[in-house]
């Protein structure tokens, strides 16, 4: 009976450590996205001063969508960080973390694609920047598929630890 009680304490301690990793992940992601939101607001002020042609108007609309997407993602990160404390089992945390990571990946891809569209709309002015943004997106997709990068390894480690905790 005593070993079972020790195992339960170890499980609870490990679950709390994983919860703190998830909170840290959500917090750092939210700060990064806040930087994107600030850059977006600066671009909106810049673009708002020169809304004289259709390219500028379309860029302004795309940057509004990117800003809304960034704002929504920050709120999603905040909500996930707050929900972690209410999750009692590793199953709940694993399913919620997978959903969180999937939504974050989708919103990042949408933001990249909107940025690419904006660059190609203004390609006559900034042809090389449009190609650079497109290549950056392709490199990020390749890194994601191949499993490179700190974010991917961190997420994979959290998922593996949760799965081990579930299997025990």
PDB file of C-alpha atoms in Angstrom:
ATOM      1  CA  UNK A   1       0.000   0.000   0.000  1.00  0.00           C
ATOM      2  CA  UNK A   2       2.857   2.340   0.783  1.00  0.00           C
ATOM      3  CA  UNK A   3       4.480   1.867  -2.637  1.00  0.00           C
ATOM      4  CA  UNK A   4       1.173   2.642  -4.334  1.00  0.00           C
ATOM      5  CA  UNK A   5       0.931   5.844  -2.332  1.00  0.00           C
ATOM      6  CA  UNK A   6       4.503   6.758  -3.347  1.00  0.00           C
ATOM      7  CA  UNK A   7       3.692   6.025  -6.991  1.00  0.00           C
ATOM      8  CA  UNK A   8       0.634   8.282  -6.793  1.00  0.00           C
ATOM      9  CA  UNK A   9       2.695  11.095  -5.258  1.00  0.00           C
ATOM     10  CA  UNK A  10       5.331  10.685  -7.983  1.00  0.00           C
ATOM     11  CA  UNK A  11       2.630  10.720 -10.662  1.00  0.00           C
ATOM     12  CA  UNK A  12       1.096  13.855  -9.185  1.00  0.00           C
ATOM     13  CA  UNK A  13       4.489  15.528  -8.942  1.00  0.00           C
ATOM     14  CA  UNK A  14       5.333  14.625 -12.549  1.00  0.00           C
ATOM     15  CA  UNK A  15       1.923  15.856 -13.710  1.00  0.00           C
ATOM     16  CA  UNK A  16       2.517  19.174 -11.955  1.00  0.00           C
ATOM     17  CA  UNK A  17       5.929  19.485 -13.631  1.00  0.00           C
ATOM     18  CA  UNK A  18       4.376  18.851 -17.024  1.00  0.00           C
ATOM     19  CA  UNK A  19       1.647  21.389 -16.260  1.00  0.00           C
ATOM     20  CA  UNK A  20       4.310  23.979 -15.480  1.00  0.00           C
ATOM     21  CA  UNK A  21       6.039  23.174 -18.804  1.00  0.00           C
ATOM     22  CA  UNK A  22       2.726  23.672 -20.610  1.00  0.00           C
ATOM     23  CA  UNK A  23       2.171  26.996 -18.842  1.00  0.00           C
ATOM     24  CA  UNK A  24       5.678  28.100 -19.736  1.00  0.00           C
ATOM     25  CA  UNK A  25       5.089  27.101 -23.353  1.00  0.00           C
ATOM     26  CA  UNK A  26       1.834  29.047 -23.507  1.00  0.00           C
ATOM     27  CA  UNK A  27       3.391  32.091 -21.829  1.00  0.00           C
ATOM     28  CA  UNK A  28       6.412  32.268 -24.134  1.00  0.00           C
ATOM     29  CA  UNK A  29       4.220  31.741 -27.177  1.00  0.00           C
ATOM     30  CA  UNK A  30       1.881  34.522 -26.055  1.00  0.00           C
ATOM     31  CA  UNK A  31       4.805  36.944 -25.682  1.00  0.00           C
ATOM     32  CA  UNK A  32       6.042  36.100 -29.178  1.00  0.00           C
ATOM     33  CA  UNK A  33       2.605  36.625 -30.623  1.00  0.00           C
ATOM     34  CA  UNK A  34       2.252  39.919 -28.727  1.00  0.00           C
ATOM     35  CA  UNK A  35       5.362  41.104 -30.565  1.00  0.00           C
ATOM     36  CA  UNK A  36       3.703  40.128 -33.852  1.00  0.00           C
ATOM     37  CA  UNK A  37       0.591  42.034 -32.757  1.00  0.00           C
ATOM     38  CA  UNK A  38       2.638  45.162 -31.983  1.00  0.00           C
ATOM     39  CA  UNK A  39       4.374  44.966 -35.372  1.00  0.00           C
ATOM     40  CA  UNK A  40       0.971  44.531 -37.000  1.00  0.00           C
ATOM     41  CA  UNK A  41      -0.384  47.640 -35.276  1.00  0.00           C
ATOM     42  CA  UNK A  42       2.653  49.635 -36.418  1.00  0.00           C
ATOM     43  CA  UNK A  43       2.114  48.441 -40.001  1.00  0.00           C
ATOM     44  CA  UNK A  44      -1.562  49.378 -39.772  1.00  0.00           C
ATOM     45  CA  UNK A  45      -0.666  52.934 -38.753  1.00  0.00           C
ATOM     46  CA  UNK A  46       1.847  53.121 -41.585  1.00  0.00           C
ATOM     47  CA  UNK A  47      -0.553  51.694 -44.160  1.00  0.00           C
ATOM     48  CA  UNK A  48      -3.444  53.773 -42.856  1.00  0.00           C
ATOM     49  CA  UNK A  49      -1.649  56.961 -43.841  1.00  0.00           C
ATOM     50  CA  UNK A  50      -1.397  55.968 -47.494  1.00  0.00           C
ATOM     51  CA  UNK A  51      -4.740  54.420 -48.408  1.00  0.00           C
ATOM     52  CA  UNK A  52      -4.842  55.956 -51.867  1.00  0.00           C
ATOM     53  CA  UNK A  53      -4.728  52.886 -54.126  1.00  0.00           C
ATOM     54  CA  UNK A  54      -6.164  49.378 -54.158  1.00  0.00           C
ATOM     55  CA  UNK A  55      -2.844  47.749 -53.234  1.00  0.00           C
ATOM     56  CA  UNK A  56      -2.625  49.776 -50.045  1.00  0.00           C
ATOM     57  CA  UNK A  57      -6.250  49.057 -49.177  1.00  0.00           C
ATOM     58  CA  UNK A  58      -5.826  45.323 -49.763  1.00  0.00           C
ATOM     59  CA  UNK A  59      -2.633  45.324 -47.673  1.00  0.00           C
ATOM     60  CA  UNK A  60      -4.454  47.217 -44.929  1.00  0.00           C
ATOM     61  CA  UNK A  61      -7.246  44.624 -44.899  1.00  0.00           C
ATOM     62  CA  UNK A  62      -4.775  41.714 -44.843  1.00  0.00           C
ATOM     63  CA  UNK A  63      -2.872  43.285 -41.937  1.00  0.00           C
ATOM     64  CA  UNK A  64      -6.150  43.797 -40.060  1.00  0.00           C
ATOM     65  CA  UNK A  65      -6.862  40.080 -40.498  1.00  0.00           C
ATOM     66  CA  UNK A  66      -3.321  39.205 -39.330  1.00  0.00           C
ATOM     67  CA  UNK A  67      -3.793  41.471 -36.304  1.00  0.00           C
ATOM     68  CA  UNK A  68      -7.123  39.869 -35.439  1.00  0.00           C
ATOM     69  CA  UNK A  69      -5.564  36.427 -35.827  1.00  0.00           C
ATOM     70  CA  UNK A  70      -2.679  37.394 -33.542  1.00  0.00           C
ATOM     71  CA  UNK A  71      -5.056  38.850 -30.954  1.00  0.00           C
ATOM     72  CA  UNK A  72      -7.206  35.733 -31.020  1.00  0.00           C
ATOM     73  CA  UNK A  73      -4.123  33.516 -30.642  1.00  0.00           C
ATOM     74  CA  UNK A  74      -2.935  35.503 -27.615  1.00  0.00           C
ATOM     75  CA  UNK A  75      -6.361  35.031 -26.027  1.00  0.00           C
ATOM     76  CA  UNK A  76      -6.254  31.326 -26.907  1.00  0.00           C
ATOM     77  CA  UNK A  77      -2.851  31.010 -25.207  1.00  0.00           C
ATOM     78  CA  UNK A  78      -4.151  32.828 -22.128  1.00  0.00           C
ATOM     79  CA  UNK A  79      -7.209  30.586 -21.951  1.00  0.00           C
ATOM     80  CA  UNK A  80      -5.083  27.443 -22.301  1.00  0.00           C
ATOM     81  CA  UNK A  81      -2.747  28.656 -19.546  1.00  0.00           C
ATOM     82  CA  UNK A  82      -5.718  29.227 -17.236  1.00  0.00           C
ATOM     83  CA  UNK A  83      -7.339  25.859 -18.089  1.00  0.00           C
ATOM     84  CA  UNK A  84      -4.235  23.853 -17.181  1.00  0.00           C
ATOM     85  CA  UNK A  85      -4.893  24.186 -13.449  1.00  0.00           C
ATOM     86  CA  UNK A  86      -8.367  22.676 -13.834  1.00  0.00           C
ATOM     87  CA  UNK A  87      -7.141  19.567 -15.668  1.00  0.00           C
ATOM     88  CA  UNK A  88      -6.790  16.680 -13.223  1.00  0.00           C
ATOM     89  CA  UNK A  89      -5.664  13.746 -15.344  1.00  0.00           C
ATOM     90  CA  UNK A  90      -2.845  13.284 -17.859  1.00  0.00           C
ATOM     91  CA  UNK A  91      -5.451  12.221 -20.459  1.00  0.00           C
ATOM     92  CA  UNK A  92      -7.210  15.562 -20.210  1.00  0.00           C
ATOM     93  CA  UNK A  93      -3.957  17.505 -20.358  1.00  0.00           C
ATOM     94  CA  UNK A  94      -2.657  15.513 -23.334  1.00  0.00           C
ATOM     95  CA  UNK A  95      -5.818  15.966 -25.384  1.00  0.00           C
ATOM     96  CA  UNK A  96      -6.015  19.664 -24.519  1.00  0.00           C
ATOM     97  CA  UNK A  97      -2.314  20.186 -25.296  1.00  0.00           C
ATOM     98  CA  UNK A  98      -2.646  18.450 -28.667  1.00  0.00           C
ATOM     99  CA  UNK A  99      -5.619  20.672 -29.511  1.00  0.00           C
ATOM    100  CA  UNK A 100      -3.694  23.758 -28.376  1.00  0.00           C
ATOM    101  CA  UNK A 101      -0.634  22.864 -30.481  1.00  0.00           C
ATOM    102  CA  UNK A 102      -2.789  22.069 -33.525  1.00  0.00           C
ATOM    103  CA  UNK A 103      -4.645  25.389 -33.336  1.00  0.00           C
ATOM    104  CA  UNK A 104      -1.406  27.290 -32.886  1.00  0.00           C
ATOM    105  CA  UNK A 105       0.112  25.573 -35.940  1.00  0.00           C
ATOM    106  CA  UNK A 106      -2.942  26.323 -38.070  1.00  0.00           C
ATOM    107  CA  UNK A 107      -3.031  29.998 -37.087  1.00  0.00           C
ATOM    108  CA  UNK A 108       0.705  30.344 -37.773  1.00  0.00           C
ATOM    109  CA  UNK A 109       0.265  28.860 -41.257  1.00  0.00           C
ATOM    110  CA  UNK A 110      -2.682  31.166 -41.975  1.00  0.00           C
ATOM    111  CA  UNK A 111      -0.676  34.206 -40.848  1.00  0.00           C
ATOM    112  CA  UNK A 112       2.281  33.174 -43.041  1.00  0.00           C
ATOM    113  CA  UNK A 113      -0.004  32.664 -46.035  1.00  0.00           C
ATOM    114  CA  UNK A 114      -1.615  36.082 -45.518  1.00  0.00           C
ATOM    115  CA  UNK A 115       1.835  37.629 -45.326  1.00  0.00           C
ATOM    116  CA  UNK A 116       2.821  35.879 -48.565  1.00  0.00           C
ATOM    117  CA  UNK A 117      -0.349  37.117 -50.269  1.00  0.00           C
ATOM    118  CA  UNK A 118       0.402  40.655 -49.097  1.00  0.00           C
ATOM    119  CA  UNK A 119       3.976  40.457 -50.357  1.00  0.00           C
ATOM    120  CA  UNK A 120       2.865  39.215 -53.767  1.00  0.00           C
ATOM    121  CA  UNK A 121       0.184  41.904 -53.998  1.00  0.00           C
ATOM    122  CA  UNK A 122       2.968  44.431 -53.625  1.00  0.00           C
ATOM    123  CA  UNK A 123       5.454  42.341 -55.641  1.00  0.00           C
ATOM    124  CA  UNK A 124       6.085  45.131 -58.126  1.00  0.00           C
ATOM    125  CA  UNK A 125       7.530  47.158 -55.258  1.00  0.00           C
ATOM    126  CA  UNK A 126       9.113  44.381 -53.200  1.00  0.00           C
ATOM    127  CA  UNK A 127       9.656  41.363 -55.448  1.00  0.00           C
ATOM    128  CA  UNK A 128      12.612  39.975 -53.499  1.00  0.00           C
ATOM    129  CA  UNK A 129      10.878  40.336 -50.144  1.00  0.00           C
ATOM    130  CA  UNK A 130       7.935  38.343 -51.502  1.00  0.00           C
ATOM    131  CA  UNK A 131      10.253  35.542 -52.594  1.00  0.00           C
ATOM    132  CA  UNK A 132      12.055  35.717 -49.232  1.00  0.00           C
ATOM    133  CA  UNK A 133       8.820  35.395 -47.265  1.00  0.00           C
ATOM    134  CA  UNK A 134       7.724  32.487 -49.448  1.00  0.00           C
ATOM    135  CA  UNK A 135      11.064  30.720 -48.963  1.00  0.00           C
ATOM    136  CA  UNK A 136      10.878  31.369 -45.221  1.00  0.00           C
ATOM    137  CA  UNK A 137       7.457  29.730 -45.131  1.00  0.00           C
ATOM    138  CA  UNK A 138       8.710  26.718 -47.083  1.00  0.00           C
ATOM    139  CA  UNK A 139      11.704  26.347 -44.740  1.00  0.00           C
ATOM    140  CA  UNK A 140       9.423  26.529 -41.682  1.00  0.00           C
ATOM    141  CA  UNK A 141       7.133  23.861 -43.157  1.00  0.00           C
ATOM    142  CA  UNK A 142      10.106  21.602 -43.902  1.00  0.00           C
ATOM    143  CA  UNK A 143      11.448  22.083 -40.367  1.00  0.00           C
ATOM    144  CA  UNK A 144       8.024  21.298 -38.953  1.00  0.00           C
ATOM    145  CA  UNK A 145       7.600  18.153 -41.053  1.00  0.00           C
ATOM    146  CA  UNK A 146      11.134  16.920 -40.322  1.00  0.00           C
ATOM    147  CA  UNK A 147      10.808  17.703 -36.613  1.00  0.00           C
ATOM    148  CA  UNK A 148      13.569  20.284 -36.293  1.00  0.00           C
ATOM    149  CA  UNK A 149      13.432  23.265 -34.036  1.00  0.00           C
ATOM    150  CA  UNK A 150      13.149  23.992 -30.366  1.00  0.00           C
ATOM    151  CA  UNK A 151       9.373  24.367 -30.366  1.00  0.00           C
ATOM    152  CA  UNK A 152       8.808  21.024 -32.029  1.00  0.00           C
ATOM    153  CA  UNK A 153      11.166  19.180 -29.668  1.00  0.00           C
ATOM    154  CA  UNK A 154       9.598  20.835 -26.633  1.00  0.00           C
ATOM    155  CA  UNK A 155       6.083  19.902 -27.737  1.00  0.00           C
ATOM    156  CA  UNK A 156       7.157  16.374 -28.564  1.00  0.00           C
ATOM    157  CA  UNK A 157       8.793  15.995 -25.148  1.00  0.00           C
ATOM    158  CA  UNK A 158       5.634  17.176 -23.366  1.00  0.00           C
ATOM    159  CA  UNK A 159       3.473  14.796 -25.391  1.00  0.00           C
ATOM    160  CA  UNK A 160       5.819  11.862 -24.741  1.00  0.00           C
ATOM    161  CA  UNK A 161       5.951  12.549 -21.006  1.00  0.00           C
ATOM    162  CA  UNK A 162       2.180  12.755 -20.811  1.00  0.00           C
ATOM    163  CA  UNK A 163       1.818   9.544 -22.789  1.00  0.00           C
ATOM    164  CA  UNK A 164       4.236   7.777 -20.442  1.00  0.00           C
ATOM    165  CA  UNK A 165       2.260   9.041 -17.478  1.00  0.00           C
ATOM    166  CA  UNK A 166      -0.958   7.744 -19.018  1.00  0.00           C
ATOM    167  CA  UNK A 167       0.565   4.341 -19.759  1.00  0.00           C
ATOM    168  CA  UNK A 168       1.773   3.833 -16.160  1.00  0.00           C
TER     169      UNK A 168
END
